[in-house]
Amino acid sequence: MSEIVDQISTVFAEKGHRHYGENVSELEHALQTAAFARQFGESDAVVLACLLHDYGHLLHNLGETVANDGIDAQHEELGAELLQENFPPEIVEPVRLHVAAKRYLCGKDPKYLEGLSPSSQLSLQLQGGPMTADELREFESHPHFEAAVRVRRYDDMGKVPGMKTPGLDAYRELIAEFAVL
Ligand code: FE
């Protein structure tokens, strides 16, 4: 159980300095996204999904300018595939769906699209753009749809340069609590 905790800490320690077009590093982004979820009283599962939602970004080696290079790294699928070895669907599925949730929110509300960071707007086009009416309905029927949308909201908030948050160690128990052998 503590193996996965250490594994996640190592990945963040080694690769968390990456940026992917935002003004915060991946580690800062993960910690901020989780901290906002906590602050807004989300469940432990949503908080942990927030912490790990971009895990796939840390594990591909396509470089930090993938979106600028016109490549969709499909980091949400990669992250979910790796996490599903150690975590239940309530953690894995919101991670898998957090990009779909962005496409969903863009399809629902054009104002949401305008509020996205430039980097998120750029990657949106590579990810398929806003959902169509049919796609919106289908997405709403997914059992983890609501959690995915919640994670997405905090994901969008967690891009504040210099924000103070608890460190990764603050989540060791939470990671261990959800980890399945
Ligand atoms: Fe993110």
Coordinates of C-alpha atoms and ligand atoms in Angstrom, one line a residue:
M1 CA 0.0 0.0 0.0
S2 CA 2.8 2.5 0.9
E3 CA 4.5 1.4 -2.3
I4 CA 2.0 3.4 -4.4
V5 CA 2.3 6.3 -2.1
D6 CA 6.0 6.4 -2.6
Q7 CA 5.7 5.8 -6.3
I8 CA 3.4 8.8 -6.7
S9 CA 5.7 11.0 -4.5
T10 CA 8.7 9.9 -6.7
V11 CA 6.9 10.8 -9.9
F12 CA 5.9 14.2 -8.6
A13 CA 9.5 14.8 -7.3
E14 CA 11.1 13.8 -10.6
K15 CA 8.6 15.3 -13.1
G16 CA 6.4 17.7 -11.1
H17 CA 8.5 20.7 -12.3
R18 CA 7.0 20.4 -15.8
H19 CA 4.7 23.2 -16.9
Y20 CA 2.6 22.4 -20.0
G21 CA 1.9 26.0 -21.0
E22 CA 0.5 27.1 -17.6
N23 CA 2.1 29.6 -15.1
V24 CA 2.3 26.9 -12.5
S25 CA 4.3 23.6 -12.4
E26 CA 2.5 20.3 -12.6
L27 CA 3.1 19.7 -8.9
E28 CA 1.8 23.2 -8.0
H29 CA -1.2 22.6 -10.3
A30 CA -2.0 19.2 -8.7
L31 CA -1.7 20.6 -5.1
Q32 CA -3.8 23.7 -5.9
T33 CA -6.5 21.7 -7.7
A34 CA -6.8 19.4 -4.6
A35 CA -6.6 22.3 -2.2
F36 CA -9.5 24.0 -3.9
A37 CA -11.6 20.8 -3.8
R38 CA -10.9 20.6 -0.1
Q39 CA -11.7 24.2 0.4
F40 CA -15.1 23.7 -1.3
G41 CA -15.9 20.7 0.9
E42 CA -15.6 18.0 -1.7
S43 CA -15.5 14.3 -0.8
D44 CA -12.1 12.6 -0.3
A45 CA -12.5 10.8 -3.6
V46 CA -12.9 14.0 -5.5
V47 CA -10.0 15.6 -3.7
L48 CA -7.8 12.6 -4.6
A49 CA -9.0 12.6 -8.2
C50 CA -8.1 16.3 -8.3
L51 CA -4.6 15.6 -7.0
L52 CA -4.0 12.9 -9.6
H53 CA -6.0 14.2 -12.6
D54 CA -3.0 15.2 -14.6
Y55 CA -0.8 12.2 -13.6
G56 CA -0.6 11.2 -17.2
H57 CA 1.2 14.4 -18.1
L58 CA 4.0 13.3 -15.8
L59 CA 4.3 10.0 -17.4
H60 CA 4.5 10.7 -21.1
N61 CA 7.6 12.1 -22.7
L62 CA 6.2 14.1 -25.5
G63 CA 7.6 17.3 -24.1
E64 CA 5.9 20.3 -22.4
T65 CA 4.9 22.0 -25.6
V66 CA 2.8 19.1 -27.0
A67 CA -0.3 21.2 -27.5
N68 CA 1.6 24.0 -29.3
D69 CA 3.1 21.3 -31.5
G70 CA -0.4 20.3 -32.5
I71 CA -0.3 17.0 -30.6
D72 CA -3.0 15.7 -28.2
A73 CA -1.1 13.8 -25.6
Q74 CA -4.3 12.0 -24.4
H75 CA -2.9 12.4 -20.9
E76 CA -6.2 11.7 -19.4
E77 CA -6.3 8.1 -20.9
L78 CA -2.7 7.5 -20.0
G79 CA -3.2 8.7 -16.4
A80 CA -6.4 6.6 -16.0
E81 CA -4.7 3.5 -17.4
L82 CA -1.9 3.7 -14.9
L83 CA -4.0 4.7 -11.9
Q84 CA -6.5 1.9 -12.5
E85 CA -3.9 -0.6 -11.4
N86 CA -4.0 0.9 -7.9
F87 CA -7.2 2.9 -7.5
P88 CA -11.0 2.3 -7.7
P89 CA -13.3 3.8 -10.5
E90 CA -14.3 6.7 -8.3
I91 CA -10.8 8.0 -8.6
V92 CA -9.9 6.7 -12.0
E93 CA -13.0 7.7 -14.0
P94 CA -13.0 11.4 -13.1
V95 CA -9.3 11.4 -14.2
R96 CA -10.2 9.7 -17.5
L97 CA -13.1 12.1 -18.0
H98 CA -11.7 15.4 -17.0
V99 CA -10.9 16.4 -20.6
A100 CA -14.3 15.3 -21.7
A101 CA -15.7 17.4 -18.9
K102 CA -14.0 20.4 -20.4
R103 CA -15.6 19.7 -23.8
Y104 CA -18.9 19.2 -21.9
L105 CA -18.7 22.5 -20.1
C106 CA -17.7 24.3 -23.3
G107 CA -20.7 22.8 -25.0
K108 CA -23.0 23.8 -22.2
D109 CA -21.8 27.3 -21.7
P110 CA -19.8 29.5 -24.1
K111 CA -18.8 31.7 -21.2
Y112 CA -16.9 28.8 -19.7
L113 CA -14.9 28.5 -22.8
E114 CA -13.9 32.1 -22.7
G115 CA -12.7 31.7 -19.1
L116 CA -10.3 28.8 -19.9
S117 CA -6.6 29.5 -19.8
P118 CA -5.0 30.1 -23.3
S119 CA -3.3 26.7 -23.0
S120 CA -6.6 24.9 -22.2
Q121 CA -8.3 26.7 -25.2
L122 CA -5.5 25.5 -27.5
S123 CA -5.7 21.9 -26.3
L124 CA -9.5 22.0 -26.6
Q125 CA -9.3 22.2 -30.3
L126 CA -7.0 19.1 -30.4
Q127 CA -9.3 17.3 -28.0
G128 CA -12.3 17.6 -30.3
G129 CA -13.8 21.1 -29.4
P130 CA -17.0 21.7 -27.5
M131 CA -19.4 18.7 -27.3
T132 CA -22.4 18.5 -29.6
A133 CA -25.9 18.2 -28.2
D134 CA -25.8 14.4 -28.7
E135 CA -22.4 14.2 -27.0
L136 CA -23.7 16.3 -24.1
R137 CA -26.6 14.0 -23.4
E138 CA -24.5 10.9 -23.6
F139 CA -21.9 12.4 -21.3
E140 CA -24.6 13.2 -18.7
S141 CA -25.6 9.5 -18.6
H142 CA -22.1 8.5 -17.5
P143 CA -22.0 7.3 -13.9
H144 CA -19.0 9.4 -13.1
F145 CA -20.1 12.5 -15.0
E146 CA -20.7 14.7 -12.0
A147 CA -17.4 13.9 -10.3
A148 CA -15.6 14.6 -13.6
V149 CA -17.2 18.0 -13.9
R150 CA -16.4 18.8 -10.3
V151 CA -12.7 17.9 -10.9
R152 CA -12.7 20.0 -14.0
R153 CA -13.9 23.1 -12.1
Y154 CA -11.1 22.8 -9.6
D155 CA -8.6 21.9 -12.4
D156 CA -9.4 25.3 -14.0
M157 CA -8.9 27.1 -10.7
G158 CA -5.6 25.5 -9.8
K159 CA -3.4 27.8 -12.0
V160 CA -2.5 30.5 -9.5
P161 CA 1.1 31.6 -9.6
G162 CA 2.7 31.6 -6.1
M163 CA -0.4 30.2 -4.2
K164 CA 0.5 28.5 -0.9
T165 CA -1.0 25.1 -0.4
P166 CA -0.3 22.0 1.7
G167 CA 2.4 19.8 0.2
L168 CA 2.1 16.4 -1.3
D169 CA 2.9 14.8 2.1
A170 CA -0.5 16.1 3.3
Y171 CA -2.1 13.5 1.0
R172 CA -0.2 10.4 1.9
E173 CA -2.9 9.0 4.1
L174 CA -5.6 9.8 1.5
I175 CA -3.7 8.0 -1.2
A176 CA -3.1 5.0 1.0
E177 CA -6.8 5.0 2.0
F178 CA -8.0 4.6 -1.6
A179 CA -5.2 2.4 -2.9
V180 CA -6.2 -1.1 -3.7
L181 CA -3.5 -3.8 -3.8
Ligands
FE1 FE -5.2 19.9 -15.0

